[in-house]
Amino acid sequence: MNYSKEIDKKWQDYWKEIKLFNVDVKDKSKPKYYCLVMFPYPSSELHVGHARNYIIGDAVARYKIMRGYKVLSPMRWDAFGLPAENQAIKHNIHPKKWTFNNINRIKEQLNSWGTGYDWDKEVNSCLPEYYKWTQWIFLKLYSRGLAYKKEAPVNWCPRCLTVLANEQVIGGKCERCSSEVEQKKLKQWFFRITDYAERLLKDLDLLEDWPERVKIMQKNWIGRSEGVEIYFPLKGAQLRINCFTTRVDTIFGATFLALSWDHPLIEVLVQNNPKREEIVNFIEKIKNQPYSIRLLDNFEKEGIFTGKFAINPMTNKEIPIWIANYILSEYGTGAIMCVPAHDRRDFDFAKKYGLPIVEVIRAPQKKEEAPLEEVYEGEGVLVNSGEFSGLNSQEAKEKIADFMEKNDIGKRKVNYKLRDWLISRQRYWGTPIPIVYCDKCGEVPVPEEQLPVLLPEKVEFLPTGQSPLTYVEEFIKTRCPRCGGSALRETDTMDTFVDSSWYYLRYISPKEEKSPFVSEDVNYWLPVDQYIGGVEHAILHLMYARFINKFFYDLGLINFKEPFRRLFTQGMIVKDGAKMSKSKGNVVSPDYIIDTYGADTMRLYILFIGPPQKDAEWHDEGLLGCSRFIARVLRLLDLLSQYKKNNVDKDNPHQKLLLRKMHHTIKEVTQDLEGNFQFNTAISRIMELVNHIYKSLDTGQISKELFRQAIDTVFLLLAPFTPHISEEANKILGNSGSIFHRNWPSYDPKYLEQEEVEIAILIDGKLRAHLKIDTQWSEKKVVEEALSLEKVKNYLKGAPPKKTFYIKNKVLNLVTNG
RNA sequence: GCCGAGGUGGCGGAAUUGGCAGACGCGCCGGUCUCAAAAACCGGUGGAGGUAACUCUAUGCGGGUUCGACUCCCGCCCUCGGCACCA
């Protein structure tokens, strides 16, 4: 039999016809399995790197179907977003049209690969029936105080002319266009994800089947640290400056304070200050420093003395207050106590400006006073610390914190690096934020029954820094839902990550009109059993989705705390050592592969290319190998049809060997799939089995029935990887119906037993000979037989081994020396 | 700087409660078929030495534990990914 494109088409139509992937969510006749792949962002057609994601997902779905699960494998489009709008500006095509063109193209591609989805559950985030519910979520968050607007310094991309979330700033540059990100103060909408920081951190422990590295990345991103907020009284005023520190044990060495340029107290500090002008100029200067220079290794620390002093509440000494460019205003209190002896940054600063350096922590082994050119950042024993001297850092942290809380000079506190999620975008192609501004009533949420706030279709696409919606009168002019007076709509739209933070719930009931989803069904089908996608979503998407899921949990709409039970992150496919991209011209398009070799060849190669969680280099020649293998497997069918041999003795060793290989392969392939999706090794084991079948046939001692069984097993095992040829073969072998409605093969341990094996004979750890043994032999017998080997005798030269080590049925080591 | 993953033939990669390193595939070499070539099929293929049986050597580097180490321990080097003045 030859593999052809017609075979692909035939079986793709067949699966549609028998509704292999269509799921009735109410059907509970079989255990459920929710297999989810990360949706495509429809910005261009897909290349083989994308294909990996969907082919892995499809292989898993098909395998689970064969294991008897009701498998839900849906597909959707993350259709809002900047690229569509940028195309609109560049090529004068409406984002909607552009997006739908891409969707149609991608759909075609997905179908041509034989990846199966329940298309009845298709979801599209740019359609009102979906974004209505995204807006609904916003309102729910708003009503609980979890969506709010505030003026905040934001990351501004001068090219995209929009605000970026912290997570979208990569190394000081825009994630999308790599422009230098600027700092700007704007009124923006936020989601209060920080309220969930502790739970987002703690519940990572519930996610046993997530890759450790992803959990660690999330942990670092949340960045929890425990410490103390210390109150430093301002000299000569009834004010205080609060500073957060994780090293309260170093408090006696705090010799100055440093504030960020926008610390609220600076206004007070510069009042009637003779240095006022100088300070204001300095602030103006660091305020305008671009974001990225902070990331440079040689970032120059600069500061200015305010002329004012605070009191160190432990030493009661006056310490100068400085303003410095290395203090983050967004973290802690925007002010820090500086301990130059034990912090590299404070040390550099103190050296530059001649500030006092006092050693208060001494490394445990050290006896003498440290020379002041050295910073010791570790923990140790306290010195120069009053009654706390002599304690080690750990004890001192507790005792000093206790002391501070008792005397009201400080309080234990937990801080997080996680910031609130900035969701405003000054862009058109996104979900409108359902808020109205009324002259009388102020900020008013759009009532639920008035949703959706429709995104107008006719707009001008000019990147002005304002949302194009600003210029659409019919859109912005509206009535206040509260007083009926004239009002204006919010013109910002939501970050597309909001759209994608809840789609996995919508799939269950995509057409539901009264609610975002049906709780009863969602509670049955979720959490997602297997989520598959790129590691680039380790932080953003997965954090946001977990947050929104927890919010729904709090609303009582769902009964599970985490949305994704198991996560698999697949590696990238690279070409010529680089990520595939149009600009580099190294994109491998699946279309020609499908045309030349057929879908199963591409699928097989993508799964065989390497461990799926690791990056892999694409080589066209690899396809040839897979194509050869498929031809080789199919040739077995031709051989079978002409095969005559029967009446072979049941105990024929070649028969037994083939049976053993078959069952062994079933066992191993199953293990590979049940473990961490080791498709590459699973496939190589099937290749071994096929090689073994050919060798067995050469002996002429295999019965037709066993031959048939062996081929049948091969195709059952291959079905998740190469579904088209497997269906075809299944039919040729005389089985009725779809191969996916058959059971995954199971192995019988009795066939795995061996009567005879070859073991290695080692002399002093070096491989010297092999020996065929009966598996029933005792160790003594094995040693005897080994010693009688000519080769072994030559090595031992008559001297018996001093010790022997026997690993049953594997290795015998004969030791002659000490 | 901190955190994480990794380093095995010409290449992608196998092998883990420590037990025959290099499965499977690519590439390369040889053969069969052919007027010839391609395809296909069969065989070989870590390196060095030897006509050969065989010997030595080999999993980033250096030590250690062990009868035995790709695997465990100590100390380095390199590559990739994440975070990065988080007080």
PDB file of N, CA and C in Angstrom, chain A residues 244-279:
ATOM      1  N   PHE A 244      10.997  49.657  54.516  1.00  0.00           N
ATOM      2  CA  PHE A 244      10.890  48.199  54.617  1.00  0.00           C
ATOM      3  C   PHE A 244      12.283  47.590  54.497  1.00  0.00           C
ATOM      4  N   THR A 245      12.548  46.599  55.350  1.00  0.00           N
ATOM      5  CA  THR A 245      13.824  45.885  55.233  1.00  0.00           C
ATOM      6  C   THR A 245      13.622  44.410  55.544  1.00  0.00           C
ATOM      7  N   THR A 246      14.412  43.580  54.846  1.00  0.00           N
ATOM      8  CA  THR A 246      14.395  42.157  55.179  1.00  0.00           C
ATOM      9  C   THR A 246      15.542  41.855  56.147  1.00  0.00           C
ATOM     10  N   ARG A 247      16.355  42.871  56.400  1.00  0.00           N
ATOM     11  CA  ARG A 247      17.536  42.662  57.243  1.00  0.00           C
ATOM     12  C   ARG A 247      17.492  43.587  58.446  1.00  0.00           C
ATOM     13  N   VAL A 248      16.463  43.378  59.249  1.00  0.00           N
ATOM     14  CA  VAL A 248      16.328  44.236  60.421  1.00  0.00           C
ATOM     15  C   VAL A 248      17.499  44.026  61.384  1.00  0.00           C
ATOM     16  N   ASP A 249      18.192  42.909  61.229  1.00  0.00           N
ATOM     17  CA  ASP A 249      19.369  42.649  62.077  1.00  0.00           C
ATOM     18  C   ASP A 249      20.492  43.651  61.816  1.00  0.00           C
ATOM     19  N   THR A 250      20.388  44.378  60.701  1.00  0.00           N
ATOM     20  CA  THR A 250      21.457  45.339  60.395  1.00  0.00           C
ATOM     21  C   THR A 250      21.081  46.767  60.801  1.00  0.00           C
ATOM     22  N   ILE A 251      20.000  46.947  61.515  1.00  0.00           N
ATOM     23  CA  ILE A 251      19.471  48.287  61.793  1.00  0.00           C
ATOM     24  C   ILE A 251      20.493  49.215  62.465  1.00  0.00           C
ATOM     25  N   PHE A 252      21.339  48.646  63.303  1.00  0.00           N
ATOM     26  CA  PHE A 252      22.322  49.512  63.981  1.00  0.00           C
ATOM     27  C   PHE A 252      23.359  50.079  63.015  1.00  0.00           C
ATOM     28  N   GLY A 253      23.412  49.485  61.827  1.00  0.00           N
ATOM     29  CA  GLY A 253      24.366  49.994  60.839  1.00  0.00           C
ATOM     30  C   GLY A 253      23.724  50.911  59.815  1.00  0.00           C
ATOM     31  N   ALA A 254      22.442  51.249  60.035  1.00  0.00           N
ATOM     32  CA  ALA A 254      21.765  52.147  59.089  1.00  0.00           C
ATOM     33  C   ALA A 254      22.246  53.565  59.335  1.00  0.00           C
ATOM     34  N   THR A 255      23.067  54.074  58.421  1.00  0.00           N
ATOM     35  CA  THR A 255      23.685  55.378  58.654  1.00  0.00           C
ATOM     36  C   THR A 255      23.094  56.495  57.818  1.00  0.00           C
ATOM     37  N   PHE A 256      22.187  56.168  56.923  1.00  0.00           N
ATOM     38  CA  PHE A 256      21.446  57.208  56.207  1.00  0.00           C
ATOM     39  C   PHE A 256      20.194  56.600  55.585  1.00  0.00           C
ATOM     40  N   LEU A 257      19.284  57.458  55.148  1.00  0.00           N
ATOM     41  CA  LEU A 257      18.085  57.000  54.450  1.00  0.00           C
ATOM     42  C   LEU A 257      18.163  57.478  53.011  1.00  0.00           C
ATOM     43  N   ALA A 258      17.527  56.739  52.125  1.00  0.00           N
ATOM     44  CA  ALA A 258      17.455  57.184  50.732  1.00  0.00           C
ATOM     45  C   ALA A 258      16.020  57.053  50.237  1.00  0.00           C
ATOM     46  N   LEU A 259      15.550  58.110  49.572  1.00  0.00           N
ATOM     47  CA  LEU A 259      14.179  58.131  49.067  1.00  0.00           C
ATOM     48  C   LEU A 259      14.187  58.095  47.551  1.00  0.00           C
ATOM     49  N   SER A 260      13.116  57.549  46.990  1.00  0.00           N
ATOM     50  CA  SER A 260      12.973  57.612  45.541  1.00  0.00           C
ATOM     51  C   SER A 260      12.542  59.029  45.161  1.00  0.00           C
ATOM     52  N   TRP A 261      12.698  59.369  43.898  1.00  0.00           N
ATOM     53  CA  TRP A 261      12.466  60.750  43.458  1.00  0.00           C
ATOM     54  C   TRP A 261      11.026  61.207  43.646  1.00  0.00           C
ATOM     55  N   ASP A 262      10.070  60.240  43.667  1.00  0.00           N
ATOM     56  CA  ASP A 262       8.673  60.670  43.803  1.00  0.00           C
ATOM     57  C   ASP A 262       8.075  60.284  45.153  1.00  0.00           C
ATOM     58  N   HIS A 263       8.922  60.163  46.148  1.00  0.00           N
ATOM     59  CA  HIS A 263       8.420  59.844  47.487  1.00  0.00           C
ATOM     60  C   HIS A 263       7.529  60.995  47.969  1.00  0.00           C
ATOM     61  N   PRO A 264       6.357  60.676  48.552  1.00  0.00           N
ATOM     62  CA  PRO A 264       5.402  61.727  48.931  1.00  0.00           C
ATOM     63  C   PRO A 264       5.964  62.754  49.925  1.00  0.00           C
ATOM     64  N   LEU A 265       6.941  62.392  50.728  1.00  0.00           N
ATOM     65  CA  LEU A 265       7.446  63.319  51.739  1.00  0.00           C
ATOM     66  C   LEU A 265       8.424  64.360  51.198  1.00  0.00           C
ATOM     67  N   ILE A 266       8.841  64.138  49.952  1.00  0.00           N
ATOM     68  CA  ILE A 266       9.850  65.050  49.421  1.00  0.00           C
ATOM     69  C   ILE A 266       9.332  66.488  49.401  1.00  0.00           C
ATOM     70  N   GLU A 267       8.056  66.615  49.106  1.00  0.00           N
ATOM     71  CA  GLU A 267       7.444  67.942  49.089  1.00  0.00           C
ATOM     72  C   GLU A 267       7.691  68.679  50.403  1.00  0.00           C
ATOM     73  N   VAL A 268       7.481  67.968  51.511  1.00  0.00           N
ATOM     74  CA  VAL A 268       7.699  68.553  52.832  1.00  0.00           C
ATOM     75  C   VAL A 268       9.178  68.880  53.047  1.00  0.00           C
ATOM     76  N   LEU A 269      10.014  67.951  52.594  1.00  0.00           N
ATOM     77  CA  LEU A 269      11.443  68.115  52.840  1.00  0.00           C
ATOM     78  C   LEU A 269      12.034  69.316  52.108  1.00  0.00           C
ATOM     79  N   VAL A 270      11.464  69.647  50.967  1.00  0.00           N
ATOM     80  CA  VAL A 270      12.049  70.761  50.209  1.00  0.00           C
ATOM     81  C   VAL A 270      11.438  72.111  50.582  1.00  0.00           C
ATOM     82  N   GLN A 271      10.337  72.084  51.334  1.00  0.00           N
ATOM     83  CA  GLN A 271       9.709  73.336  51.752  1.00  0.00           C
ATOM     84  C   GLN A 271      10.713  74.171  52.554  1.00  0.00           C
ATOM     85  N   ASN A 272      10.784  75.454  52.216  1.00  0.00           N
ATOM     86  CA  ASN A 272      11.681  76.365  52.921  1.00  0.00           C
ATOM     87  C   ASN A 272      13.101  75.810  52.999  1.00  0.00           C
ATOM     88  N   ASN A 273      13.456  75.025  52.023  1.00  0.00           N
ATOM     89  CA  ASN A 273      14.797  74.431  52.027  1.00  0.00           C
ATOM     90  C   ASN A 273      15.704  75.297  51.161  1.00  0.00           C
ATOM     91  N   PRO A 274      16.821  75.750  51.724  1.00  0.00           N
ATOM     92  CA  PRO A 274      17.718  76.599  50.934  1.00  0.00           C
ATOM     93  C   PRO A 274      18.232  75.892  49.670  1.00  0.00           C
ATOM     94  N   LYS A 275      18.248  74.552  49.703  1.00  0.00           N
ATOM     95  CA  LYS A 275      18.739  73.805  48.536  1.00  0.00           C
ATOM     96  C   LYS A 275      17.616  73.433  47.562  1.00  0.00           C
ATOM     97  N   ARG A 276      16.460  73.996  47.809  1.00  0.00           N
ATOM     98  CA  ARG A 276      15.264  73.610  47.085  1.00  0.00           C
ATOM     99  C   ARG A 276      15.464  73.470  45.568  1.00  0.00           C
ATOM    100  N   GLU A 277      16.017  74.530  45.002  1.00  0.00           N
ATOM    101  CA  GLU A 277      16.143  74.535  43.548  1.00  0.00           C
ATOM    102  C   GLU A 277      17.054  73.409  43.046  1.00  0.00           C
ATOM    103  N   GLU A 278      18.129  73.226  43.783  1.00  0.00           N
ATOM    104  CA  GLU A 278      19.099  72.197  43.434  1.00  0.00           C
ATOM    105  C   GLU A 278      18.442  70.811  43.479  1.00  0.00           C
ATOM    106  N   ILE A 279      17.638  70.596  44.521  1.00  0.00           N
ATOM    107  CA  ILE A 279      16.970  69.300  44.687  1.00  0.00           C
ATOM    108  C   ILE A 279      15.951  69.070  43.567  1.00  0.00           C
TER     109      ILE A 279
END
